[in-house]
Short mmCIF file of C-alpha atoms and ligand atoms in Angstrom, two decimals:
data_model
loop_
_atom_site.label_atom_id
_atom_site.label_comp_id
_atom_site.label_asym_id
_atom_site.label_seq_id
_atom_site.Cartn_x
_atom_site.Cartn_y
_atom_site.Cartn_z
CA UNK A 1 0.28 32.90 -11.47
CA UNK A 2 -1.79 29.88 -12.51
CA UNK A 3 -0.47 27.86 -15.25
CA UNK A 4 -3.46 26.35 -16.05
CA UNK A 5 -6.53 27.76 -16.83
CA UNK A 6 -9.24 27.29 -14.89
CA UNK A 7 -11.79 24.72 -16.62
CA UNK A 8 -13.89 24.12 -13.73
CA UNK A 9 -17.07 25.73 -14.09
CA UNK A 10 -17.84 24.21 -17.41
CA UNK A 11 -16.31 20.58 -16.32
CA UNK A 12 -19.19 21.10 -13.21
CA UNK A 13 -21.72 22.11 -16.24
CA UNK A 14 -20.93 19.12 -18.69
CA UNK A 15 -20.53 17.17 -15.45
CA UNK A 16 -24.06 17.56 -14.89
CA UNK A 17 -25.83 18.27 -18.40
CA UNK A 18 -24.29 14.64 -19.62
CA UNK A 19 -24.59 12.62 -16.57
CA UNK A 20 -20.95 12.31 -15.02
CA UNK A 21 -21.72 13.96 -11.44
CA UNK A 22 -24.90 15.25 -10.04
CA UNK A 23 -25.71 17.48 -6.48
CA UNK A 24 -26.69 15.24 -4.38
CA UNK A 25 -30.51 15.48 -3.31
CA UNK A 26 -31.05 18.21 -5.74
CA UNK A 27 -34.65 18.02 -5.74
CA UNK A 28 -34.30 19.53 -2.18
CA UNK A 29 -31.98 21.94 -2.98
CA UNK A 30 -29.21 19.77 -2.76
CA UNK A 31 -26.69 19.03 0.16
CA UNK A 32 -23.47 20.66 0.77
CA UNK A 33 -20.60 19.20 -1.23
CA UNK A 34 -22.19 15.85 -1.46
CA UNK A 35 -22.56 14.81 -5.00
CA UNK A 36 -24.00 11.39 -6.51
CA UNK A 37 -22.13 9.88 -9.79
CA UNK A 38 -24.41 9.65 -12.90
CA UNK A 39 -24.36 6.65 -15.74
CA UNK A 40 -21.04 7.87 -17.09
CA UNK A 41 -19.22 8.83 -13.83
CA UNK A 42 -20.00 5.48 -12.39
CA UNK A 43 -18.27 3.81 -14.99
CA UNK A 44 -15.47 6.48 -15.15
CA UNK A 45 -14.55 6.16 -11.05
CA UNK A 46 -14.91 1.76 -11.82
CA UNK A 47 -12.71 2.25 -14.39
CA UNK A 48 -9.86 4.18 -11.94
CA UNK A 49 -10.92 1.88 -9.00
CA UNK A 50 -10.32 -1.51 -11.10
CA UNK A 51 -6.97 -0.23 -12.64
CA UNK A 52 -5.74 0.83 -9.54
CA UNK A 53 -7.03 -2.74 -7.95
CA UNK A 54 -5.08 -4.27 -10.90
CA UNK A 55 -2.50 -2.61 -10.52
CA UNK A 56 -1.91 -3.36 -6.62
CA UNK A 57 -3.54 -6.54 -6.35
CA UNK A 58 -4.12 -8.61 -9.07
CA UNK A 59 -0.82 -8.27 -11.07
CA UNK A 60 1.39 -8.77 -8.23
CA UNK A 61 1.47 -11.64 -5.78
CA UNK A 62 2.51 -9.64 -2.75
CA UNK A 63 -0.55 -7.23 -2.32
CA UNK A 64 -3.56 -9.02 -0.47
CA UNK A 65 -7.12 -7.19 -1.06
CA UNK A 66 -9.86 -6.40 2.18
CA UNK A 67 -13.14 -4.58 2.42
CA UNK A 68 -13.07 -4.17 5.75
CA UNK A 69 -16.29 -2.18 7.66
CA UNK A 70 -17.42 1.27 7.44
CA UNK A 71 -18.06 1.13 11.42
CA UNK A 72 -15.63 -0.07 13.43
CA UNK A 73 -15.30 -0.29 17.31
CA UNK A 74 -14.66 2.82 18.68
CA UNK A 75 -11.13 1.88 20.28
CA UNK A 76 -9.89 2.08 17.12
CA UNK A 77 -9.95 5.65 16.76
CA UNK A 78 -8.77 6.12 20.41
CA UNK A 79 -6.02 3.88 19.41
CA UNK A 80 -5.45 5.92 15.64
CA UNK A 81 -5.39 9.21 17.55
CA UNK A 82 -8.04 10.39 15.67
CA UNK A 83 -10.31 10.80 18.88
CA UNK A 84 -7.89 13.93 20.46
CA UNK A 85 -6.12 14.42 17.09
CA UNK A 86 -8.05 14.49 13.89
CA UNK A 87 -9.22 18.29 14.73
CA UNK A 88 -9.29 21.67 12.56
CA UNK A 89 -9.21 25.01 14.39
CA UNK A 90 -12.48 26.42 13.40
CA UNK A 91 -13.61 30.19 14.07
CA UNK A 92 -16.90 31.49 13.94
CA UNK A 93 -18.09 34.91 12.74
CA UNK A 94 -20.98 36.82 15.08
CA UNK A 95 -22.07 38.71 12.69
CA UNK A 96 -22.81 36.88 9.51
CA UNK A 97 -22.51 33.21 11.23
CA UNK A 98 -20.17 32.26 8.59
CA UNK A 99 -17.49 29.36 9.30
CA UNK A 100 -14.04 29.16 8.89
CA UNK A 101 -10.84 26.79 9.30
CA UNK A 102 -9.14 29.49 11.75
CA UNK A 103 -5.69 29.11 9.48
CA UNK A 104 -7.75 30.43 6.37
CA UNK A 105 -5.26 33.04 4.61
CA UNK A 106 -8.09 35.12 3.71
CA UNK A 107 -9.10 35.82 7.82
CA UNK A 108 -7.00 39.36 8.45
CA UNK A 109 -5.27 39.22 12.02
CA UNK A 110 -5.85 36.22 14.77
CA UNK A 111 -9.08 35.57 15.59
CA UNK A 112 -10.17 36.30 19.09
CA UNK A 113 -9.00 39.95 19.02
CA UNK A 114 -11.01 42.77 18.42
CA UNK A 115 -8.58 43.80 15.01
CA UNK A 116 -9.42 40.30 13.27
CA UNK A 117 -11.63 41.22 10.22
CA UNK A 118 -14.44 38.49 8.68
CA UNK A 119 -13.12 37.51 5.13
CA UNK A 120 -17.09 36.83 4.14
CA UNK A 121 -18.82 39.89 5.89
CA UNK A 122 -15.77 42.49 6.42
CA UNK A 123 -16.61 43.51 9.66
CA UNK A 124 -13.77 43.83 12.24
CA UNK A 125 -13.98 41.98 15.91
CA UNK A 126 -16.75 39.96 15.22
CA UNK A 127 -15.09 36.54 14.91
CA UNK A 128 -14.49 34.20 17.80
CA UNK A 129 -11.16 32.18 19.13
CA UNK A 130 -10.02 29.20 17.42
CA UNK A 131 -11.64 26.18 18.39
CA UNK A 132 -10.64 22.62 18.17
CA UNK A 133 -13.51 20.74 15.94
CA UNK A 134 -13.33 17.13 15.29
CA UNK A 135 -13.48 15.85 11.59
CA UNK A 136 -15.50 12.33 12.56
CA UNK A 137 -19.20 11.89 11.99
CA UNK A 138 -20.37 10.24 15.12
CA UNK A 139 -23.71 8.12 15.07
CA UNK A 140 -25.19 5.70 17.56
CA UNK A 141 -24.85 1.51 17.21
CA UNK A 142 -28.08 0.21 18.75
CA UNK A 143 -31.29 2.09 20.09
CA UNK A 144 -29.81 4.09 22.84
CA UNK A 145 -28.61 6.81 21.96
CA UNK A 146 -26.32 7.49 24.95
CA UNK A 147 -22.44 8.11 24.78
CA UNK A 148 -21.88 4.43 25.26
CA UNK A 149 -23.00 3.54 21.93
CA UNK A 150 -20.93 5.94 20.03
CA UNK A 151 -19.72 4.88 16.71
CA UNK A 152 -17.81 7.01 14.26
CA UNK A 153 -18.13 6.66 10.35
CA UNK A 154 -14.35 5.73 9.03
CA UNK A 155 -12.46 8.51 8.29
CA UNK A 156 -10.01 6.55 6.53
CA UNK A 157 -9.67 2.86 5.56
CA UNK A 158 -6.07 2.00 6.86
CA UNK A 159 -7.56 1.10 10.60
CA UNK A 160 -9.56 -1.46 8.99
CA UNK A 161 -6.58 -2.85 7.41
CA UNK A 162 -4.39 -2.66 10.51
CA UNK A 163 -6.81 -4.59 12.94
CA UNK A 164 -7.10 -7.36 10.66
CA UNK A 165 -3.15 -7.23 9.54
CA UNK A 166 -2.45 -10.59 11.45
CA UNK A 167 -5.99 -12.33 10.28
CA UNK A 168 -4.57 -11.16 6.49
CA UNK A 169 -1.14 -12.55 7.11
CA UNK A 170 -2.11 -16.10 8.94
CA UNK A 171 -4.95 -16.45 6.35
CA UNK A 172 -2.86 -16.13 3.27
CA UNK A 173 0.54 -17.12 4.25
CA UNK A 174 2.16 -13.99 2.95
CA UNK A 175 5.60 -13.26 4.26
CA UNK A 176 7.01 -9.38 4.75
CA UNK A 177 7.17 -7.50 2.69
CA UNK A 178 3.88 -7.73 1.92
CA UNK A 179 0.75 -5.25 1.85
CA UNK A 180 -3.12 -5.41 2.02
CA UNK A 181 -5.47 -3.05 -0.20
CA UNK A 182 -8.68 -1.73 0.34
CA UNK A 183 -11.29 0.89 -1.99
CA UNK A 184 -14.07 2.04 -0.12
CA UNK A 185 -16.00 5.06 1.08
CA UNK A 186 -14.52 7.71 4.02
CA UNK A 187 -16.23 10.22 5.82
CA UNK A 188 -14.67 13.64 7.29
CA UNK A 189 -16.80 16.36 8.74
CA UNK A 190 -14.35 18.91 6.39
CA UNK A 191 -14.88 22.65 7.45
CA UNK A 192 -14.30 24.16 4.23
CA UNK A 193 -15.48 21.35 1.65
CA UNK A 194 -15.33 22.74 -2.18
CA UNK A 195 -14.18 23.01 -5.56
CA UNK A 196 -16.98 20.35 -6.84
CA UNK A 197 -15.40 17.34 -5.85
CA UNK A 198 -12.38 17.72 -5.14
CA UNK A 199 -13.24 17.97 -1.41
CA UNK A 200 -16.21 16.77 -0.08
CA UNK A 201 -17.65 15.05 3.24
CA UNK A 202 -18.04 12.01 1.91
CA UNK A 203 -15.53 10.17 -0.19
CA UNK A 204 -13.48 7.11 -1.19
CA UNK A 205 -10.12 5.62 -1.05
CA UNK A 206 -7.79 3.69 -2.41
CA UNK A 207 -5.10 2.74 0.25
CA UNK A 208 -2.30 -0.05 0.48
CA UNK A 209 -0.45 -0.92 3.63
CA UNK A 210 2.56 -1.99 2.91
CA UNK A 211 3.93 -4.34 5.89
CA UNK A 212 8.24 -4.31 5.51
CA UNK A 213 11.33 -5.10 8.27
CA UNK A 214 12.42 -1.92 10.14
CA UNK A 215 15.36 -0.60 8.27
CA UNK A 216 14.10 -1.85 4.75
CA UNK A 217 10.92 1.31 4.96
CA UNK A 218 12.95 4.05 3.45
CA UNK A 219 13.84 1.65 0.68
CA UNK A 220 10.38 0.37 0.50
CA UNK A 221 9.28 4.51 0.90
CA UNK A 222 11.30 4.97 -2.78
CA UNK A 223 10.19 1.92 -4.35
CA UNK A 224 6.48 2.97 -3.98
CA UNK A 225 7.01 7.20 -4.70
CA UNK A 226 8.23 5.89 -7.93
CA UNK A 227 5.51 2.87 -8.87
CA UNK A 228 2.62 5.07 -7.86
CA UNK A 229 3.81 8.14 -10.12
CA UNK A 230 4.01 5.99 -12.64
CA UNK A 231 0.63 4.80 -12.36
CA UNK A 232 -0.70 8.64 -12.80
CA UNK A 233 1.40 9.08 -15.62
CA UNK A 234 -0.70 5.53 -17.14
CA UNK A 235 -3.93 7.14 -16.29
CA UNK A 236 -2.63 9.90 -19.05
CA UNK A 237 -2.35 12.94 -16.95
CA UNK A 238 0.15 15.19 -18.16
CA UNK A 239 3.69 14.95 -16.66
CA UNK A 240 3.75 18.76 -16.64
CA UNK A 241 0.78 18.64 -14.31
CA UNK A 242 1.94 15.77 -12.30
CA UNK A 243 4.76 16.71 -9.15
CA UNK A 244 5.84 15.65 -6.05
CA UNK A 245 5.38 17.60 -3.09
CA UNK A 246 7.42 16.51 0.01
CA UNK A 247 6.00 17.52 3.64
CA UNK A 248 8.43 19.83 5.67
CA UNK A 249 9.03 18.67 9.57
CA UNK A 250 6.54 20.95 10.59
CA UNK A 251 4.10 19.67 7.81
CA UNK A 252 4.93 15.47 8.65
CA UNK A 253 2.11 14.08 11.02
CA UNK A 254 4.12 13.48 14.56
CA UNK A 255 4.59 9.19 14.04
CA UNK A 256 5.28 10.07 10.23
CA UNK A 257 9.15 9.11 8.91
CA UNK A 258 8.50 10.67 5.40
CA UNK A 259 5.68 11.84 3.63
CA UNK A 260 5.35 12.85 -0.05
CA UNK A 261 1.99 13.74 -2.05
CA UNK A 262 1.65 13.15 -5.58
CA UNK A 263 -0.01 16.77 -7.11
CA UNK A 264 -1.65 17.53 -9.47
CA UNK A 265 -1.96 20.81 -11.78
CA UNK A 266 -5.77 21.61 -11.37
CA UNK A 267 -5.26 24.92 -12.90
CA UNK A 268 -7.22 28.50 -11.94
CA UNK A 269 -7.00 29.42 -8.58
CA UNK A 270 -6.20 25.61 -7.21
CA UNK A 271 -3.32 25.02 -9.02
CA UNK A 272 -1.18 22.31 -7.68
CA UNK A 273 -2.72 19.92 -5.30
CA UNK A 274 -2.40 16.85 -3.56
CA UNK A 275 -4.21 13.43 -5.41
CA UNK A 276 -2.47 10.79 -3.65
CA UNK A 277 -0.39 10.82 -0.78
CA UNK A 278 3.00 8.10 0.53
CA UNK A 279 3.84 7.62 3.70
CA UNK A 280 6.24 5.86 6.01
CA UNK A 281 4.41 5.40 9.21
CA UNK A 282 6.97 3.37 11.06
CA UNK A 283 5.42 0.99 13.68
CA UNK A 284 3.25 3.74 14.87
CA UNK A 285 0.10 2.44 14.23
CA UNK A 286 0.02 -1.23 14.99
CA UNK A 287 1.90 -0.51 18.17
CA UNK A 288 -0.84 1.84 19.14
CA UNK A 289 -3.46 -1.29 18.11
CA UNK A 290 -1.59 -3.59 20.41
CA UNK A 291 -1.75 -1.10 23.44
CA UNK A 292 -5.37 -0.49 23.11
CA UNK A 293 -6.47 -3.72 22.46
CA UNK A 294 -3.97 -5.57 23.74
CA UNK A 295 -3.46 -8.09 21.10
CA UNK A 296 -0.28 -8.71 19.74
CA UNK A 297 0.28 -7.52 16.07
CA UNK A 298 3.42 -8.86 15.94
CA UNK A 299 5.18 -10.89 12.83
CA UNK A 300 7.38 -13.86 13.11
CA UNK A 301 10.31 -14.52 10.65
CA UNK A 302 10.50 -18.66 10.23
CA UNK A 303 14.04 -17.64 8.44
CA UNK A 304 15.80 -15.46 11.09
CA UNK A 305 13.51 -16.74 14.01
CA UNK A 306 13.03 -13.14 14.73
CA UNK A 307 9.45 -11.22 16.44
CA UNK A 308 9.22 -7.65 15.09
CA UNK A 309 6.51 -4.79 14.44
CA UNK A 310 6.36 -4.15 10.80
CA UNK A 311 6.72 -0.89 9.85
CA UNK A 312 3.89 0.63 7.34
CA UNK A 313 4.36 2.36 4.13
CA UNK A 314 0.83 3.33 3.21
CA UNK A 315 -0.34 4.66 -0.39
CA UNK A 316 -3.58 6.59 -0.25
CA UNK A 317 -5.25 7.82 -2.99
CA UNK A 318 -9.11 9.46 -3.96
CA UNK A 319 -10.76 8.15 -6.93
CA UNK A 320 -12.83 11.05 -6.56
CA UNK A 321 -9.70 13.65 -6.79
CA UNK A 322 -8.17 11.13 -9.51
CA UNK A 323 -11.23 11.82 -11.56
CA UNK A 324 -11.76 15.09 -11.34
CA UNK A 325 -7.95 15.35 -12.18
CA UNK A 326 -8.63 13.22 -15.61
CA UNK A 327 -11.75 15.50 -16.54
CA UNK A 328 -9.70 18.75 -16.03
CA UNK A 329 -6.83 17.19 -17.72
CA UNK A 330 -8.91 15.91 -20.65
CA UNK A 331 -10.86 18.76 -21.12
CA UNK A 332 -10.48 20.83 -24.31
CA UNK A 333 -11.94 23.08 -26.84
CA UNK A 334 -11.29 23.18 -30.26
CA UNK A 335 -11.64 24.32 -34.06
CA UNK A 336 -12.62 21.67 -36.80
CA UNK A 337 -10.76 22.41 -40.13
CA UNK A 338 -14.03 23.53 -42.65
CA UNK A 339 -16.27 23.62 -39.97
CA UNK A 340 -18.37 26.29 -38.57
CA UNK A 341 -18.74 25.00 -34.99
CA UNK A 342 -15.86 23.97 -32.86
CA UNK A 343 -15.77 20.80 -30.38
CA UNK A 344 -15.37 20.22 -27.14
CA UNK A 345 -13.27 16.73 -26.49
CA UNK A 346 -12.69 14.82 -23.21
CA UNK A 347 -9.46 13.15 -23.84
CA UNK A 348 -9.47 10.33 -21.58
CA UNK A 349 -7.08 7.55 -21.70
CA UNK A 350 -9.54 4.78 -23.97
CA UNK A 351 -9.35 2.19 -21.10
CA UNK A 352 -10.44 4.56 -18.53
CA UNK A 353 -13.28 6.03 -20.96
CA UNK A 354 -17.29 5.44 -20.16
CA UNK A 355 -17.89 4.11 -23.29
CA UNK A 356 -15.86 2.84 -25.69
CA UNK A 357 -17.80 3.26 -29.11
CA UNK A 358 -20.60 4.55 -30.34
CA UNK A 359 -22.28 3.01 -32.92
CA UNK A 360 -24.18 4.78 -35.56
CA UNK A 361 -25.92 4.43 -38.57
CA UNK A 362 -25.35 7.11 -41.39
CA UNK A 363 -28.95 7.58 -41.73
CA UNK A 364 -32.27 5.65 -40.64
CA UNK A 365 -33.14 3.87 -43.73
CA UNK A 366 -31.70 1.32 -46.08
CA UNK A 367 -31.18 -1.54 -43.45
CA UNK A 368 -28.55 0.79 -41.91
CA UNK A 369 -30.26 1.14 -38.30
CA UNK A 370 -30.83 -2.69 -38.16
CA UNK A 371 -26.57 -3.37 -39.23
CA UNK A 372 -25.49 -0.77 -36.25
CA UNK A 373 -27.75 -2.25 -33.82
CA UNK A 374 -26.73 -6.02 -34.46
CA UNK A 375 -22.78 -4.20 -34.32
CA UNK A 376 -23.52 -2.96 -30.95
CA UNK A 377 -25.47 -5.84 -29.71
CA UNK A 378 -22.19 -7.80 -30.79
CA UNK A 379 -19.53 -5.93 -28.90
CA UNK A 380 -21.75 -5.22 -25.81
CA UNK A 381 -21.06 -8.11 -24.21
CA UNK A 382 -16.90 -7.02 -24.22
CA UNK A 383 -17.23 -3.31 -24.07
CA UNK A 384 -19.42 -0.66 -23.12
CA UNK A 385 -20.88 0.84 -26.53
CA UNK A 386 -23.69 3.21 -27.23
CA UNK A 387 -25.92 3.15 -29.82
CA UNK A 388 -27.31 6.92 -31.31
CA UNK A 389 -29.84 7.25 -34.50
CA UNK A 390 -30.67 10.82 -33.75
CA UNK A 391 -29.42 13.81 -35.53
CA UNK A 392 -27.14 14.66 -38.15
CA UNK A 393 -23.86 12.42 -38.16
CA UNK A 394 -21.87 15.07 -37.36
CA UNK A 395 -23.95 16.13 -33.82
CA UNK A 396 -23.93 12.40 -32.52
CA UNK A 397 -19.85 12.65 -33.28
CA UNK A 398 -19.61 15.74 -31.27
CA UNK A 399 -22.09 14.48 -28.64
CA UNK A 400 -19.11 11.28 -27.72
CA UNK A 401 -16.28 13.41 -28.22
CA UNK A 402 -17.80 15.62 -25.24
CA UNK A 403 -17.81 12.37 -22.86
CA UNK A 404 -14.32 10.84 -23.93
CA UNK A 405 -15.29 8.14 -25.89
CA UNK A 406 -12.18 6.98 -28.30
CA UNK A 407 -13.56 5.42 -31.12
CA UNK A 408 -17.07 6.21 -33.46
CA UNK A 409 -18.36 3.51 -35.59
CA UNK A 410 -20.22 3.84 -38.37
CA UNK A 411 -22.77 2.06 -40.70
CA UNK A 412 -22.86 3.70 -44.42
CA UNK A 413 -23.52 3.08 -47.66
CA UNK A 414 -20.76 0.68 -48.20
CA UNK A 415 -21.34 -1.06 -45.11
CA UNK A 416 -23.95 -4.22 -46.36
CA UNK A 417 -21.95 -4.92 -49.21
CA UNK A 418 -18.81 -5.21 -47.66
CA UNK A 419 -20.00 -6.21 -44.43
CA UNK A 420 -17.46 -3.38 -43.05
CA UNK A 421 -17.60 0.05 -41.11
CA UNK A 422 -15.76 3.07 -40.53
CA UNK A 423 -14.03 4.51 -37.56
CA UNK A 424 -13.40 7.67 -36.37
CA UNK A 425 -10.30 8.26 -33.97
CA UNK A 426 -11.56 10.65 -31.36
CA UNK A 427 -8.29 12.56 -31.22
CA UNK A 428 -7.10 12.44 -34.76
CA UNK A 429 -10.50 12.85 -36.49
CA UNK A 430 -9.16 10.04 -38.83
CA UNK A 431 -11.58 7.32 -40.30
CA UNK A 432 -10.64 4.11 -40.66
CA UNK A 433 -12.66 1.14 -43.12
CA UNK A 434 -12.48 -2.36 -40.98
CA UNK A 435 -14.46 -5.40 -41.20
CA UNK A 436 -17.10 -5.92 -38.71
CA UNK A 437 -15.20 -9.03 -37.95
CA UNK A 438 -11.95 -6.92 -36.92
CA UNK A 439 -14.15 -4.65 -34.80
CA UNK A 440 -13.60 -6.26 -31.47
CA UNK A 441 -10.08 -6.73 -31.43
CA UNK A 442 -9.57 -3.29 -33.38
CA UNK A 443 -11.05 -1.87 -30.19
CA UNK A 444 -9.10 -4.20 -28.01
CA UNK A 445 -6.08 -3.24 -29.06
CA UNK A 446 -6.54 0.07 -28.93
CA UNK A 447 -7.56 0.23 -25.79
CA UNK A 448 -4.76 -1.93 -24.44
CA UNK A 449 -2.17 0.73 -25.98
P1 ATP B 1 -6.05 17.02 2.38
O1 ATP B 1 -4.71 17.51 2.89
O2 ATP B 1 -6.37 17.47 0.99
O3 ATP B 1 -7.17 17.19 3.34
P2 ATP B 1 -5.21 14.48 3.34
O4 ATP B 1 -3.73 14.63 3.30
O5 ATP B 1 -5.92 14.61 4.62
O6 ATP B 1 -5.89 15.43 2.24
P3 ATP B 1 -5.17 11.64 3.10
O7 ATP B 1 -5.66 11.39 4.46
O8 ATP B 1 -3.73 11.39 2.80
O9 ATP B 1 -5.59 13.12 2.65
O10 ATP B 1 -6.10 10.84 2.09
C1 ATP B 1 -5.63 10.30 0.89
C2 ATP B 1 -6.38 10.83 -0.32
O11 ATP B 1 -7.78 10.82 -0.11
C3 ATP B 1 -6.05 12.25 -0.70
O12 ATP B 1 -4.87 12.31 -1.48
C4 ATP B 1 -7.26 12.64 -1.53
O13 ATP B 1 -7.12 12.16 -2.88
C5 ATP B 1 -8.37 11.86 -0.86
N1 ATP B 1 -9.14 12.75 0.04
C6 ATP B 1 -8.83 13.12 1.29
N2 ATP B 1 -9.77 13.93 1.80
C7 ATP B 1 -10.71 14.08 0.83
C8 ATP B 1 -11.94 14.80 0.73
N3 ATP B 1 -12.41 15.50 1.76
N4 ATP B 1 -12.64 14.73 -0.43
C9 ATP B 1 -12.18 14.01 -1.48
N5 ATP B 1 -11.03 13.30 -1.44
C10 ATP B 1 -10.30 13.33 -0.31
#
C-alpha cells in the first residue's frame, strides 16, 4: 500500500505551466524522457549541485573537485566492464512492437515460450527471448565512421575520476584518505525510462571517490552512509520518507564489498526508491585501469614507506532524482482560514528555493511601484528576487507560494514614511514590519537557518 500519495501528475503540470521542467523539443512532439530545465528549475538543480559541491568540496580540505570529459577513450569502458557488462535483458513483442526490460513483473511467464503473454497488447506467444542490450550511446570521434572510431557518451563520471586519480593526487599533494568530486551530465540508453524525471536517458551526477588504505573501507563505508543521510535530511526531505536500503549478495555488483542506497518515499505507485547510492568498490576499479592501460595507479605512503591500491568508497547521487524528490516532498495543498480559495505551496528548504523574495507593491500608485522596484534592485545583487505589479495582492502571494519562494515583501501605505516593509512567511502566513535596511540580512538569516 503506498504511503504517500501520488502527487506526480500535477508536480509534471506546475512543472511545466511555471517553468521548472519542460519536454524536451516539444515543438516536435517532444523526445522520449528527455526534458530541458526552465528559469526556475535551473536555479533549483544549481542550488542542489552547489550545496552538495559545498558540502564535499569546499568545506572540507580532503575532497579535491574534477570535471573530467564527457568522451573518454574507449579502453576505459573495456577496462570499467561496462563494454560486456553494463547490459539489460530486453524482450521484444511481435505483435504490437512494444519493448520491455525482460525482468519486468508485469510480463506473465518467460519470454521465449509460446505461454509468455505481452503486458502492453495481451496476446500470448508473441514476445521474443531475452536479449542482452547495452546501456551506452555509442557515436563516432572523427569523420570515419568505422568501428575504429567508436566513442561512447559517459555513463557515469567515476572513470573520469579514476584515470586521473594519480594526476589529482601528485597535483595537489593530498595524502589517503582523500577523495575527488565531480557534477556533470551521464548518458544510459535506459529501456524503460519514466516517471518524468526520475529516469531518463540523459542525466547528471554527483559522485565522490573516496581513495582510503585497505582495511580502513568498511570504516570509511560507515563514515560516509551516515554524512550523506545527513545531507538529505539538510535538503529538508522528510525523515519518514528518507531510508536506507542495503543490496542483498545477489543484488551487490560482482567487485562490490557493500552497497547501500539512500531512498526516498516518492509516494503512488513508486514508493520507495533509490536517490543516491554508497559503495565500497575495493581496488576493483583502478586495478582494472592499470591492466588495461598499463599505468600504475598505485599510492605511496612517505610515513610507512608502503605501495598499495587504494580502495574506493564512491557516493553517487542525481540532482535530477534529488529534485524531483524536493518537489514531491514540498508539494502541498491547502485551506486559507477566511478564504474562499485554497493554496498550493512548494515547501522548499529557503536556501534551495528559486527565488528568494518577491517584491511587491500594494497597489500601482502613490510612489509604491517605484519603492518595490528600488527594494528589488537593492537585494538583486545578493539574492535572486522577483518583482510582480500585476493582480490583486493576494494572487501574486499565491503565485510564489506555488514555486517555493520563502519570503513576500511588500510596499504599503506605511512603507514611505517609515521607510519599512512587510513580510510574509511562506509557511506561517505571518507578516512581519522590518526596515528596508534590515531586509538583506533578515533574508540572510533566514535562509542560513
Ligand atoms: P537505478 O538502479 O535506479 O538504475 P543505479 O543504481 O544504476 O540506478 P547509480 O549508477 O548508482 O544508479 O547512479 C547514481 C545515481 O544517479 C542514482 O542514485 C540516481 O539518483 C542517478 N541516476 C541513475 N540513473 C539515472 C537515470 N536514468 N535518470 C536519472 N537519474 C539517474
Amino acid at each position: 500500500m503506498p504511503t504517500q500519495p501520488d502527487v506526480m501528475e500535477k508536480l509534471v503540470s506546475l512543472a511545466k505551466r511555471r517553468g521548472f521542467v519542460f519536454q524536451s523539443s516539444e515543438i516536435y512532439g517532444g523526445t522520449g524522457s528527455v526534458w530541458d530545465y526552465g528559469p526556475l528549475g535551473v536555479e533549483l538543480k544549481r542550488n542542489i549541485q552547489e550545496r552538495w559541491w559545498h558540502a564535499m568540496v569546499r568545506s572540507r580540505g580532503d575532497i579535491e573537485g574534477l570535471d573530467a570529459a564527457i568522451l573518454m577513450h574507449p579502453r576505459t569502458w573495456e577496462a570499467s566492464g561496462h563494454v560486456s557488462g553494463f547490459v539489460d535483458p530486453l524482450v521484444d513483442c511481435r505483435n504490437c512492437k512494444k519493448r520491455f526490460r525482460a525482468d519486468d513483473p508485469k510480463i506473465k511467464g518467460t519470454p521465449g515460450t509460446p505461454g509468455a503473454q505481452c503486458p502492453a497488447c495481451g496476446m500470448k506467444g508473441t514476445l521474443g527471448e531475452a536479449r542482452q542490450f547495452n546501456l551506452m550511446f555509442k557515436t563516432f570521434m572523427g569523420p570515419a565512421e568505422d568501428t575504429a572510431a567508436i566513442v561512447y557518451l559517459r555513463p557515469e563520471t567515476a572513470q573520469g575520476t579514476y584515470v586521473n586519480f594519480l594526476n589529482v593526487q601528485q597535483s595537489t599533494r593530498q595524502r589517503i584518505p582523500f577523495g575527488i568530486a565531480q557534477i556533470g551530465k551521464a548518458f544510459r540508453n535506459e529501456i524503460t525510462p519514466g516517471n518524468f524525471i526520475f529516469r531518463t536517458r540523459e542525466f547528471e551526477q554527483m559522485e565522490m571517490q573516496f581513495f582510503v588504505e585497505p582495511g580502513t573501507d568498511m570504516e570509511w563505508f560507515e563514515y560516509w552512509k551516515t554524512q550523506r543521510m545527513e545531507w538529505h535530511r539538510g535538503l529538508g526531505l522528510s525523515p519518514d520518507r528518507l531510508t536506507f536500503h542495503e543490496h542483498a549478495a545477489d543484488e551487490l555488483a560482482h567487485y562490490a564489498r557493500a552497497a547501500f542506497d539512500v531512498q526516498f518515499d516518492f509516494g503512488g505507485s513508486l514508493g520507495f526508491q533509490e536517490i543516491e547510492g554508497i559503495h565500497n568498490r575495493g581496488d576493483f576499479d583502478l586495478t582494472q585501469h592499470q591492466k588495461f592501460s598499463g599505468k600504475k595507479l598505485e599510492y605511496f605512503d612517505q610515513g610507512s614507506n608502503k605501495r598499495f591500491t587504494p580502495f574506493v568508497v564512491e557516493t553517487a547521487a542525481g540532482p535530477n532524482r534529488i529534485l524531483l524528490a524536493l518537489l514531491v516532498n514540498g508539494y502541498r495543498e491547502e485551506t486559507v482560514e477566511g478564504e474562499a480559495e485554497g493554496r498550493a505551496v512548494l515547501g522548499l528548504h529557503p536556501a534551495l528555493a528559486p527565488i528568494k523574495a518577491g517584491v511587491f507593491p500594494l497597489v500601482k500608485k502613490d510612489g509604491m511601484p517605484e519603492m518595490a522596484k528600488r527594494i528589488a534592485d537593492s537585494l538583486r545583487p545578493s539574492f535572486s528576487v522577483f518583482y510582480d505589479d500585476s493582480g490583486a495582492i493576494g494572487r501574486r502571494y499565491r503565485r510564489q507560494d506555488e514555486i517555493g519562494t520563502p519570503f513576500c515583501i511588500t510596499v504599503d501605505g506605511e512603507s514611505a514614511a517609515g521607510n519599512s516593509v512587510t513580510v510574509r512567511d511562506r509557511d506561517t502566513l505571518q507578516q512581519e514590519r522590518i526596515t528596508v535596511a534590515a531586509l538583506g540580512e533578515y533574508i540572510g538569516q533566514r535562509i542560513a537557518a
